[in-house]
C-alpha atoms as a printed R data frame, in Angstrom:
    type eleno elety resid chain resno       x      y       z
1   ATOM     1    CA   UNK     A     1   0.000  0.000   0.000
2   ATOM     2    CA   UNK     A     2   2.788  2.808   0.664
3   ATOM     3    CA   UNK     A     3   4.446  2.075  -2.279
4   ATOM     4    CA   UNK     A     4   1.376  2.712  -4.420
5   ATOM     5    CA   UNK     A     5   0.698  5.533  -2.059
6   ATOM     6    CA   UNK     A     6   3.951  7.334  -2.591
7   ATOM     7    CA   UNK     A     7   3.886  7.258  -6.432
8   ATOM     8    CA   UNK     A     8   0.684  8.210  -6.645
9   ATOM     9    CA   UNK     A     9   1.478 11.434  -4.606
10  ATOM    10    CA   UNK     A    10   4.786 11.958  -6.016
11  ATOM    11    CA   UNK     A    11   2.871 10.973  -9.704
12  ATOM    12    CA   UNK     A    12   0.040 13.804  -8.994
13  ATOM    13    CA   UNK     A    13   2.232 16.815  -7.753
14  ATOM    14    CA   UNK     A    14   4.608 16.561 -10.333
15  ATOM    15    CA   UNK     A    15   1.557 16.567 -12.958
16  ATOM    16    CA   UNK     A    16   0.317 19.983 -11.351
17  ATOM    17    CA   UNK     A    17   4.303 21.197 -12.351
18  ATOM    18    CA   UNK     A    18   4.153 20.064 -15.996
19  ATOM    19    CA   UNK     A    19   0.218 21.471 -16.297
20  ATOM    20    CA   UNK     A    20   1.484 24.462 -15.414
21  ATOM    21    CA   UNK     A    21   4.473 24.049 -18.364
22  ATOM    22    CA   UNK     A    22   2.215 22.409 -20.760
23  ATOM    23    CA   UNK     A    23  -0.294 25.439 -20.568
24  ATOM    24    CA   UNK     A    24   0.676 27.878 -22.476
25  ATOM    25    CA   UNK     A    25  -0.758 31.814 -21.481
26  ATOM    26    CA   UNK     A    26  -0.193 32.462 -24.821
27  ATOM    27    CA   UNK     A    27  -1.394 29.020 -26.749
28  ATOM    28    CA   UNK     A    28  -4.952 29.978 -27.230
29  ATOM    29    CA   UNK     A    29  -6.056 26.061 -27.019
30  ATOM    30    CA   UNK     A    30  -3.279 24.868 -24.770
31  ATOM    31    CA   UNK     A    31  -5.607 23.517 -21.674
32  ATOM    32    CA   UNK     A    32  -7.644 21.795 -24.588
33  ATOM    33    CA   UNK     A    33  -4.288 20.388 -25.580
34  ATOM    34    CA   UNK     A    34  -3.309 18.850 -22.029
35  ATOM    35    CA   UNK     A    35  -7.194 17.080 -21.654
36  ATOM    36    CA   UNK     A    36  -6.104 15.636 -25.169
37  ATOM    37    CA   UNK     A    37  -3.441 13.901 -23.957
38  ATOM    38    CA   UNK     A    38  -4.518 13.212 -20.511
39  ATOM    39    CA   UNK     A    39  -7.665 11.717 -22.451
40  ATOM    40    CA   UNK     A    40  -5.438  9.609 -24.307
41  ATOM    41    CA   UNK     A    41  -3.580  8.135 -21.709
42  ATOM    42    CA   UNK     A    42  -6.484  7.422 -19.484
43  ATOM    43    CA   UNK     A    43  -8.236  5.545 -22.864
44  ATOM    44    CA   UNK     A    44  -5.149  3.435 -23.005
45  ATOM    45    CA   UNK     A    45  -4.808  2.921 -19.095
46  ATOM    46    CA   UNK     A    46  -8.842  2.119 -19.072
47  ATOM    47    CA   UNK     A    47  -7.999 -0.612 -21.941
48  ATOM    48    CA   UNK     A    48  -5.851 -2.444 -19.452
49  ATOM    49    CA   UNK     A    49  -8.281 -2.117 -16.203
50  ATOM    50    CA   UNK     A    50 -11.287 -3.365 -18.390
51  ATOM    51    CA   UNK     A    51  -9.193 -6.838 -18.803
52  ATOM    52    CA   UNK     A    52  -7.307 -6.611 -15.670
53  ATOM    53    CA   UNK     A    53  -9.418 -5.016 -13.142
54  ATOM    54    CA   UNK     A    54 -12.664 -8.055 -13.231
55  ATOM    55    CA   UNK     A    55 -15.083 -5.567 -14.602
56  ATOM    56    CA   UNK     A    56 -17.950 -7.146 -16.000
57  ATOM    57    CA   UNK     A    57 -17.820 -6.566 -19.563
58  ATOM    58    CA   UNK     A    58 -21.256 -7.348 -20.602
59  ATOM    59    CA   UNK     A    59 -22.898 -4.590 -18.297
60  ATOM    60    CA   UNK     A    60 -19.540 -1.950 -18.799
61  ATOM    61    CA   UNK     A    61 -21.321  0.041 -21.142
62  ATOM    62    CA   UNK     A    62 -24.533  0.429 -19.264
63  ATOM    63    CA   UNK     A    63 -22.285  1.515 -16.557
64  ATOM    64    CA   UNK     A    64 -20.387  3.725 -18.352
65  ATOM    65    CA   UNK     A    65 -23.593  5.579 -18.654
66  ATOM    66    CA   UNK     A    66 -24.812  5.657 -15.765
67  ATOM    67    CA   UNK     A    67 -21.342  6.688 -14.203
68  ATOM    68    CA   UNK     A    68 -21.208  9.731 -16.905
69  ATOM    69    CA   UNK     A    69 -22.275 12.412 -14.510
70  ATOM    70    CA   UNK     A    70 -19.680 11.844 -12.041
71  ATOM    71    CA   UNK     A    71 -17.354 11.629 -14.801
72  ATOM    72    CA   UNK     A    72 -18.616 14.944 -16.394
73  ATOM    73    CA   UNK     A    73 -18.228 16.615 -13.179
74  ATOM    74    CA   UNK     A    74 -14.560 15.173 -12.987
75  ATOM    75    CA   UNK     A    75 -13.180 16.249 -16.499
76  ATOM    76    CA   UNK     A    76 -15.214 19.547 -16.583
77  ATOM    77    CA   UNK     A    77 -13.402 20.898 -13.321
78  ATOM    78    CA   UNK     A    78  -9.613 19.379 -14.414
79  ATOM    79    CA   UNK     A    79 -10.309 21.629 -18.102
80  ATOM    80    CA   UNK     A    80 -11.153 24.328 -15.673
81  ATOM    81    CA   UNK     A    81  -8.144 24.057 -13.673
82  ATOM    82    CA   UNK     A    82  -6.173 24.136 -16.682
83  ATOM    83    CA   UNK     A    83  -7.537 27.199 -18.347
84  ATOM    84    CA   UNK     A    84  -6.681 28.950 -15.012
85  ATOM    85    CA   UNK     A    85  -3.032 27.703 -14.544
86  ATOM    86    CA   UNK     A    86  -2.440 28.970 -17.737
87  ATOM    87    CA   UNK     A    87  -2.743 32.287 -15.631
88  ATOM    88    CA   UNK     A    88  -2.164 32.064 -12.207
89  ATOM    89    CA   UNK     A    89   0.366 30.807 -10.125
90  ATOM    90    CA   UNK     A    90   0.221 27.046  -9.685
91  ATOM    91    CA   UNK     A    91   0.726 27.425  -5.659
92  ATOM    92    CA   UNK     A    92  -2.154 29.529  -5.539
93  ATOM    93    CA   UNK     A    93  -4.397 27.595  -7.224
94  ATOM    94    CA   UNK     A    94  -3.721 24.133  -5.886
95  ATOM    95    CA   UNK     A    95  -4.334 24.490  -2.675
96  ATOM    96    CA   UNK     A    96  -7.411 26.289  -3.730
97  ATOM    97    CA   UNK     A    97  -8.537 23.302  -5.812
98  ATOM    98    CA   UNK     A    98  -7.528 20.217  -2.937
99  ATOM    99    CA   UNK     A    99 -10.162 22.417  -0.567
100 ATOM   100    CA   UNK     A   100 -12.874 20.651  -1.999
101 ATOM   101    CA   UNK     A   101 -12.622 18.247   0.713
102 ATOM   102    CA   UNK     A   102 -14.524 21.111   3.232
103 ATOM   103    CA   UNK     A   103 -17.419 20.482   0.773
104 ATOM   104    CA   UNK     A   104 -18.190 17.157   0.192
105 ATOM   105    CA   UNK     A   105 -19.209 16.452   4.304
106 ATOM   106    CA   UNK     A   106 -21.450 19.594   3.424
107 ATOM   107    CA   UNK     A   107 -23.215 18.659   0.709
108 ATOM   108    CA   UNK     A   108 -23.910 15.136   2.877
109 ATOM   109    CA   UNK     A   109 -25.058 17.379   5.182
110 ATOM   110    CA   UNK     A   110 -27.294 18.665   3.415
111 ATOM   111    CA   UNK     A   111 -28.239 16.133   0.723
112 ATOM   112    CA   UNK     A   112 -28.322 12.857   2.918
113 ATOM   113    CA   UNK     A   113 -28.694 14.321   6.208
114 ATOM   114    CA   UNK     A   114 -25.155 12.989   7.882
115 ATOM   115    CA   UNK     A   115 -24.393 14.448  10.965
116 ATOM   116    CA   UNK     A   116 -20.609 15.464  11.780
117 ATOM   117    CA   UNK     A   117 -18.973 16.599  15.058
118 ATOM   118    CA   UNK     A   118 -17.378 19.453  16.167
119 ATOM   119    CA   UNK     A   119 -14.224 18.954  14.973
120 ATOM   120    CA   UNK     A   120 -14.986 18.621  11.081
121 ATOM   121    CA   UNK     A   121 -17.373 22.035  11.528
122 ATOM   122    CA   UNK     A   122 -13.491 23.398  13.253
123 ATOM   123    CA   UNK     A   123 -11.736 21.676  10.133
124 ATOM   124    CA   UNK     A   124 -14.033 23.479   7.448
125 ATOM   125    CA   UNK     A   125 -14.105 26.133   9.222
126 ATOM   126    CA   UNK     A   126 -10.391 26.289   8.630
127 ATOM   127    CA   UNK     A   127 -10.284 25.809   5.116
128 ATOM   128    CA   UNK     A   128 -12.843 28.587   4.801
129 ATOM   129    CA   UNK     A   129 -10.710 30.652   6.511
130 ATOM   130    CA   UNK     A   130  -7.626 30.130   4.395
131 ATOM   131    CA   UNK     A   131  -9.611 30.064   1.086
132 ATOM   132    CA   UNK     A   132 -10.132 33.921   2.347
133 ATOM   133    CA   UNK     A   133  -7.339 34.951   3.436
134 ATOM   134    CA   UNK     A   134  -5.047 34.031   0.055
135 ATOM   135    CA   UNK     A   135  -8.197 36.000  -1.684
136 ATOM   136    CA   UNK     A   136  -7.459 38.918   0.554
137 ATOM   137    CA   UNK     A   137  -4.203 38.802   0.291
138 ATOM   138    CA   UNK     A   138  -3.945 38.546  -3.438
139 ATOM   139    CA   UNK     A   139  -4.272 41.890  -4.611
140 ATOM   140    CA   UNK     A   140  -0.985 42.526  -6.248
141 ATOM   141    CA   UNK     A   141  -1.693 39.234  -8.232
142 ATOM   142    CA   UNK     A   142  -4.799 40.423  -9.008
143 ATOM   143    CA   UNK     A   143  -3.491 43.951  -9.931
144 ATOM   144    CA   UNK     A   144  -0.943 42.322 -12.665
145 ATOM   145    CA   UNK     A   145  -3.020 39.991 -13.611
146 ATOM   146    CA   UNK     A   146  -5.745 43.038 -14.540
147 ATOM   147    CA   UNK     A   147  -2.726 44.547 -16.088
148 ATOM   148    CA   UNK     A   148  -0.712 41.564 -18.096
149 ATOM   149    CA   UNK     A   149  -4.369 40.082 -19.270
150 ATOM   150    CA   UNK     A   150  -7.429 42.966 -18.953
151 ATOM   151    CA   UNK     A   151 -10.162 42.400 -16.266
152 ATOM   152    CA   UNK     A   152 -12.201 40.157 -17.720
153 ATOM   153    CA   UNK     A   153 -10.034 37.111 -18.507
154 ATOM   154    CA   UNK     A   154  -8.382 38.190 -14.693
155 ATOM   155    CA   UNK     A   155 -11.136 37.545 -13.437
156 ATOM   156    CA   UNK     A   156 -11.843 33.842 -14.973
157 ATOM   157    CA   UNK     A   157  -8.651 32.936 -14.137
158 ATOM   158    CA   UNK     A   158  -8.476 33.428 -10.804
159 ATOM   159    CA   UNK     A   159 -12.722 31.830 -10.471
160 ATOM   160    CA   UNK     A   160 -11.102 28.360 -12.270
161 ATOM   161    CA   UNK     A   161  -9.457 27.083  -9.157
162 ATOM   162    CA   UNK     A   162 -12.775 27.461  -7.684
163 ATOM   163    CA   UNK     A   163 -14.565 25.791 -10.309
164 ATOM   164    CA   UNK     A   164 -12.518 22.908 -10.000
165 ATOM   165    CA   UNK     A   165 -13.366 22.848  -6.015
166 ATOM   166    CA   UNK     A   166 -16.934 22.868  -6.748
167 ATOM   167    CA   UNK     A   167 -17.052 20.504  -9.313
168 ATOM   168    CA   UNK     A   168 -14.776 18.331  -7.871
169 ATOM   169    CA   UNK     A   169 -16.324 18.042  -4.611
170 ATOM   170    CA   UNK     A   170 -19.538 17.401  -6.376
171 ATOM   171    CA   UNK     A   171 -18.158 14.360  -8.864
172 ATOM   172    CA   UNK     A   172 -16.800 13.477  -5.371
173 ATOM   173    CA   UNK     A   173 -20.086 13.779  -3.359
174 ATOM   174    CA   UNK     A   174 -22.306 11.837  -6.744
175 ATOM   175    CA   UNK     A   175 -19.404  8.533  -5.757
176 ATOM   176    CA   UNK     A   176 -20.831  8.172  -3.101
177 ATOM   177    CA   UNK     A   177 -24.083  6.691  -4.832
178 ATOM   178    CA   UNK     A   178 -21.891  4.798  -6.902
179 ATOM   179    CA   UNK     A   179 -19.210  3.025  -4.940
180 ATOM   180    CA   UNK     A   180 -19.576  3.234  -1.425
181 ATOM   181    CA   UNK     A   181 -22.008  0.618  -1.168
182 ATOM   182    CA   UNK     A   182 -22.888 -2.035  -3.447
183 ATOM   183    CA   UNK     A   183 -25.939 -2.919  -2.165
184 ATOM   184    CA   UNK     A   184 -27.827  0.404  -3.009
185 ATOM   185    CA   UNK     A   185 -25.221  1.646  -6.330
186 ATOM   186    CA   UNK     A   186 -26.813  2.980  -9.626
187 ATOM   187    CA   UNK     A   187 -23.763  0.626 -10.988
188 ATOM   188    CA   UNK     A   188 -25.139 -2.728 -12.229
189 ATOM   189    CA   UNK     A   189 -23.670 -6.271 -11.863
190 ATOM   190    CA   UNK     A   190 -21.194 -5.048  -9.708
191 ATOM   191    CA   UNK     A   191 -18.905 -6.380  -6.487
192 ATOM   192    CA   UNK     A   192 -17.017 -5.053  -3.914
193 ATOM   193    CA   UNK     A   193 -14.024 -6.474  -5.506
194 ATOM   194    CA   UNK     A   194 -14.786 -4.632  -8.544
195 ATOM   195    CA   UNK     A   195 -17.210 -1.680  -8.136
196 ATOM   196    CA   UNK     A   196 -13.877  0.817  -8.139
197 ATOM   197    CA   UNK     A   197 -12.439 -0.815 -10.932
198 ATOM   198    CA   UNK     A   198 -15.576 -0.226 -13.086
199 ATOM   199    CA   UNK     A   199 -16.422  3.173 -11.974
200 ATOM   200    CA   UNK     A   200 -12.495  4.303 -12.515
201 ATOM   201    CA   UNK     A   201 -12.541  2.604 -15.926
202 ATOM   202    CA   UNK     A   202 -15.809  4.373 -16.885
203 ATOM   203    CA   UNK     A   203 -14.400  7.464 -15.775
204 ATOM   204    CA   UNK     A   204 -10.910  7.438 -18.084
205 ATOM   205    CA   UNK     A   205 -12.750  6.034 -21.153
206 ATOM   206    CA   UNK     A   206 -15.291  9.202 -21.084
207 ATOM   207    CA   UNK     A   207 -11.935 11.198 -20.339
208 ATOM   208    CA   UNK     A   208 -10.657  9.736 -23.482
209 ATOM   209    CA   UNK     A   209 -14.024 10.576 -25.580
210 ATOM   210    CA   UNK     A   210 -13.769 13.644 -24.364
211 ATOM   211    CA   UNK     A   211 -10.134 13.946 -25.643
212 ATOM   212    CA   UNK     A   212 -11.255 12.430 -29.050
213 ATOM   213    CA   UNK     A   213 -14.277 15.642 -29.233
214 ATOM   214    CA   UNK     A   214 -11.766 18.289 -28.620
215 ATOM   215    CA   UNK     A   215  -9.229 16.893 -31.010
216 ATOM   216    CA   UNK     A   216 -12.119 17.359 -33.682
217 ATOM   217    CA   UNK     A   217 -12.941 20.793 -32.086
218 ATOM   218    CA   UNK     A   218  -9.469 22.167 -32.090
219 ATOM   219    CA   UNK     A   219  -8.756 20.618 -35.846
220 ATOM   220    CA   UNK     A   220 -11.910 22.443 -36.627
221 ATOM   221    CA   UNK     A   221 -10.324 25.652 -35.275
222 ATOM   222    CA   UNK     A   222  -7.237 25.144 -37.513
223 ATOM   223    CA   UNK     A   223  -4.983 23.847 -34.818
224 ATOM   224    CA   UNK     A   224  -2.915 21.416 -34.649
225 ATOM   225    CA   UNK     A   225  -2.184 19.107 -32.185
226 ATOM   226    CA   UNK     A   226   1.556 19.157 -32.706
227 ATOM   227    CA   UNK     A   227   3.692 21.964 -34.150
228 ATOM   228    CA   UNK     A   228   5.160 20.509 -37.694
229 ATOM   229    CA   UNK     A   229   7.831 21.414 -39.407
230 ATOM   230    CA   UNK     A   230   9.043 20.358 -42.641
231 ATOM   231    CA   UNK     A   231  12.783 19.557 -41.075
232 ATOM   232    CA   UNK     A   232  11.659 18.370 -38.364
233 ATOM   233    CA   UNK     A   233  11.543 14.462 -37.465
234 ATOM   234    CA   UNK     A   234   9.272 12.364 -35.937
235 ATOM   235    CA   UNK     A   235  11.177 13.046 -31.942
236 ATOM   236    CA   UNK     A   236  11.650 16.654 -32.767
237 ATOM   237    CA   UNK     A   237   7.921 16.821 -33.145
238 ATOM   238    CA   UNK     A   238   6.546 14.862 -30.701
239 ATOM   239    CA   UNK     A   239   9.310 17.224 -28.045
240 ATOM   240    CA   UNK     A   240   7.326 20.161 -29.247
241 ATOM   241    CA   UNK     A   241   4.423 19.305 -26.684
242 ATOM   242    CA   UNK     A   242   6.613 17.179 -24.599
243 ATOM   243    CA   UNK     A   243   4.733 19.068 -21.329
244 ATOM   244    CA   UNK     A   244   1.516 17.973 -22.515
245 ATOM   245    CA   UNK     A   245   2.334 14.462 -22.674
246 ATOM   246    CA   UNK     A   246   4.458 14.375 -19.810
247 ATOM   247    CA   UNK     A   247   1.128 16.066 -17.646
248 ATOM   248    CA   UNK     A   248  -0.911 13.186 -19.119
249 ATOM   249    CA   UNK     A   249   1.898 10.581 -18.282
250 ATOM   250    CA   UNK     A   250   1.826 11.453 -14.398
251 ATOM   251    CA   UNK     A   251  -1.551 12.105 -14.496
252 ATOM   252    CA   UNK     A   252  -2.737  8.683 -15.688
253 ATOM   253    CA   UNK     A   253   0.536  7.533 -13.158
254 ATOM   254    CA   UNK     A   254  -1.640  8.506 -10.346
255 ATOM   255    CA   UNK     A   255  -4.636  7.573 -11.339
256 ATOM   256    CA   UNK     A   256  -3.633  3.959 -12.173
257 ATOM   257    CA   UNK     A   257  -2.155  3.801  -8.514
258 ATOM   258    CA   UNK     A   258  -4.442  5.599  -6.169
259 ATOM   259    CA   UNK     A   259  -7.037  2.957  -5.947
260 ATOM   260    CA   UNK     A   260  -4.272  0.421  -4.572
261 ATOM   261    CA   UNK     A   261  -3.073  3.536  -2.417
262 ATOM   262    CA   UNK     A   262  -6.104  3.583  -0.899
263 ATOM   263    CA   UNK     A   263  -7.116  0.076  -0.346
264 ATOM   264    CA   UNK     A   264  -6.143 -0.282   3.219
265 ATOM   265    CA   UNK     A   265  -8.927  2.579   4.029
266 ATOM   266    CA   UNK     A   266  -6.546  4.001   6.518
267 ATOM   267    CA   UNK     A   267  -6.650  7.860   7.520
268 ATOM   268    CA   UNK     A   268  -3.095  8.303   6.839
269 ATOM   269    CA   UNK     A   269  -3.842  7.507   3.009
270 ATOM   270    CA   UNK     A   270  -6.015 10.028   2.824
271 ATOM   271    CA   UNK     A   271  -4.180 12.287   4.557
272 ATOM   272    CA   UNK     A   272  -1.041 11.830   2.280
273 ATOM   273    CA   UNK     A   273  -3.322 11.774  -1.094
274 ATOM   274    CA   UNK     A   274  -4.784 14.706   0.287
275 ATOM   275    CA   UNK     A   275  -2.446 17.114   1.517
276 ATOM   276    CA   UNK     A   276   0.525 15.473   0.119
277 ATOM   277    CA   UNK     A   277   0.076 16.403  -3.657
278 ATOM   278    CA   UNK     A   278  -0.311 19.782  -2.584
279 ATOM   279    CA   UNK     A   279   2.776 19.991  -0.517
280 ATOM   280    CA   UNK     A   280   4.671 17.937  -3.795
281 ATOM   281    CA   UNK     A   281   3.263 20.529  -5.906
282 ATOM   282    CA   UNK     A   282   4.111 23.283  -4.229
283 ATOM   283    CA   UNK     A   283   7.927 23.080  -3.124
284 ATOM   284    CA   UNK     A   284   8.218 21.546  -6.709
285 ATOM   285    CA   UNK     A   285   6.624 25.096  -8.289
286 ATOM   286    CA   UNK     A   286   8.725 26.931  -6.063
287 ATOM   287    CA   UNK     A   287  12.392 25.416  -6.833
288 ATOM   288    CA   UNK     A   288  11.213 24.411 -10.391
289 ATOM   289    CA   UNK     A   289   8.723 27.302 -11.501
290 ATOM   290    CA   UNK     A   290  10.517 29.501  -9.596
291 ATOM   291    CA   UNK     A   291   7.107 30.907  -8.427
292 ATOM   292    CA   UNK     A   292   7.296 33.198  -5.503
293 ATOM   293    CA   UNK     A   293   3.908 34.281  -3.530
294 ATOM   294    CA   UNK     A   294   3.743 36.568  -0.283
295 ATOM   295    CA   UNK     A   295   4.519 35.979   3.364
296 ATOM   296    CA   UNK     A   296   0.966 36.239   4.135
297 ATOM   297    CA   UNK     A   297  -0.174 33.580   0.919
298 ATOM   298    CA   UNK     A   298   2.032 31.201   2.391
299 ATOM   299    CA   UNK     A   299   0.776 31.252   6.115
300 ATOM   300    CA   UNK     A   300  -3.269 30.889   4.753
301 ATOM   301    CA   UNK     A   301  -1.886 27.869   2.748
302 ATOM   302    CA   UNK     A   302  -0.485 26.463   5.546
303 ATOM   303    CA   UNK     A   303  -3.908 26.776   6.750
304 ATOM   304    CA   UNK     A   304  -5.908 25.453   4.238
305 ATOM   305    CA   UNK     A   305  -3.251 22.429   4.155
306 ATOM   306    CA   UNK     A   306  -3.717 21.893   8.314
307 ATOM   307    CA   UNK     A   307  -7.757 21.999   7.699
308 ATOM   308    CA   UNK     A   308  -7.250 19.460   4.707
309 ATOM   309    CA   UNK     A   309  -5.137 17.236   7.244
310 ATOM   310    CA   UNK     A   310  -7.412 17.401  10.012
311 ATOM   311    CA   UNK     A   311 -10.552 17.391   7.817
312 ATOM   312    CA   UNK     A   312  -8.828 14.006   6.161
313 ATOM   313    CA   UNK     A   313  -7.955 11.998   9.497
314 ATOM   314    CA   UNK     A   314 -11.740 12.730  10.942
């Protein structure tokens, strides 16, 4: 279990780096780009869990319907987070996106009437507070972000990371009908020795119909997927996106490990998946993105990472 638990948050935070490379601010399509390839590897990762993973095969596509809104809510909020990375600073919005764990127990509050103690209203509470405090204390990004891009596209940057929260909490909230229990699942001709293997697969092959629909869109805009040159070989071509790929790479990485990360259903593995990408991804954008956010940024981080951590072991 640790192994797959250490790849898969090693695999995750080093994806957030190469997003952040792979989108482009000024590649008009680049987030399309990176869901391409992250679509692509998750079709050919989803290939090998369909054999390997003892999901029924007769009732897969019936479940691959049923599981689509979860997925939608999935790939929707990752194309949002990488619209807004192509503008903002990838230790901003990380920890920003990760604090949709304060909203899942709410919308159980509210939606199937769970009851949680004290110390998980104390644990929101401090994500809340952090999510705050790095908007507060954001005003000089804001101010050259107004100035390097004009209000309007400012402003949709910087509402992506919360996008991705939202949405993200929400595909998380919907898996609840779908995995937790096989007894009552929308899933059909399922086990518990195979219910997260066909709700993952389902997942990466609508991620990789998804990739196939923007690859028509974007050719349909007059991009290409790769820059070509006529002197160029095959290597040389293929390097020209080499971010893209390597983004889909770790994504997939992490994907393909964090159901074995998580099998023991310990605290600690969530705590690690959790907070640990975030931690990954953020030394990683400041030694290898050289990114460089305020005194005050850094302690409401800190924050929102403690009330992720607490939030996790309760």
């Amino acid at each position: 279990m640790w192994l797959f638990l250490i790849i898969s948050t090693l695999a995750w935070g080093i994806a957030e780096i190469f997003y952040k490379k792979g989108c482009a601010q000024n590649e008009k399509y680049s987030h399309l780009k990176v869901t391409i390839f992250v679509g692509f590897f998750m079709g050919i990762y989803a290939l090998v869990e369909l054999f390997a993973g003892g999901v029924d095969l007769k009732s897969f596509p019936l479940n691959f319907i049923y599981y689509s809104p979860v997925a939608a809510c999935y790939i929707v909020s990752m194309i949002c987070s990488y619209f807004g990375v192509r503008f903002i600073e990838e230790s901003i919005a990380d920890p920003i996106e990760n604090s949709g764990s304060a909203i899942v127990p709410i919308l159980c509050a509210v939606f199937l009437h769970e009851k949680f103690g004290y110390l998980s209203i104390i644990a929101i509470s401090i994500i809340f507070i952090g999510l705050i405090g790095i908007s507060v204390f954001d005003k000089k990004g804001k101010e050259n972000r107004e100035k390097r891009l004009g209000k309007r596209i400012a402003i949709w940057a910087i509402a992506m990371p919360f996008c991705y929260m939202l949405l993200d909490a929400t595909g998380t909230f919907l898996d609840i009908f779908y995995t937790e229990d096989v007894t009552r699942t929308l899933l059909i001709n399922v086990s518990e020795a195979n219910i997260e293997h066909t709700a993952n697969c389902a997942y990466e092959f609508t991620f990789f119909i998804v990739a196939i629909i923007l690859y028509i869109f974007i050719r349909a805009k007059g991009e290409r997927l790769f820059i070509k040159s006529e002197n160029d070989g095959v290597f040389a071509i293929i390097s020209t996106q080499k971010w893209k790929i390597l983004a889909g790479i770790f994504e997939t990485i992490g994907q393909a490990t964090y159901l074995f990360a998580l099998s023991s259903g310990s605290g600690i593995a969530a705590v690690i998946l959790g907070a640990g990408t975030v931690i990954v991804s953020l030394l990683l954008s400041r030694f290898f993105l050289k990114e460089k956010i305020s005194v005050f940024q850094l302690i409401f981080v800190l924050i929102i990472l403690s009330g992720i951590i607490m939030l996790s072991l309760l």
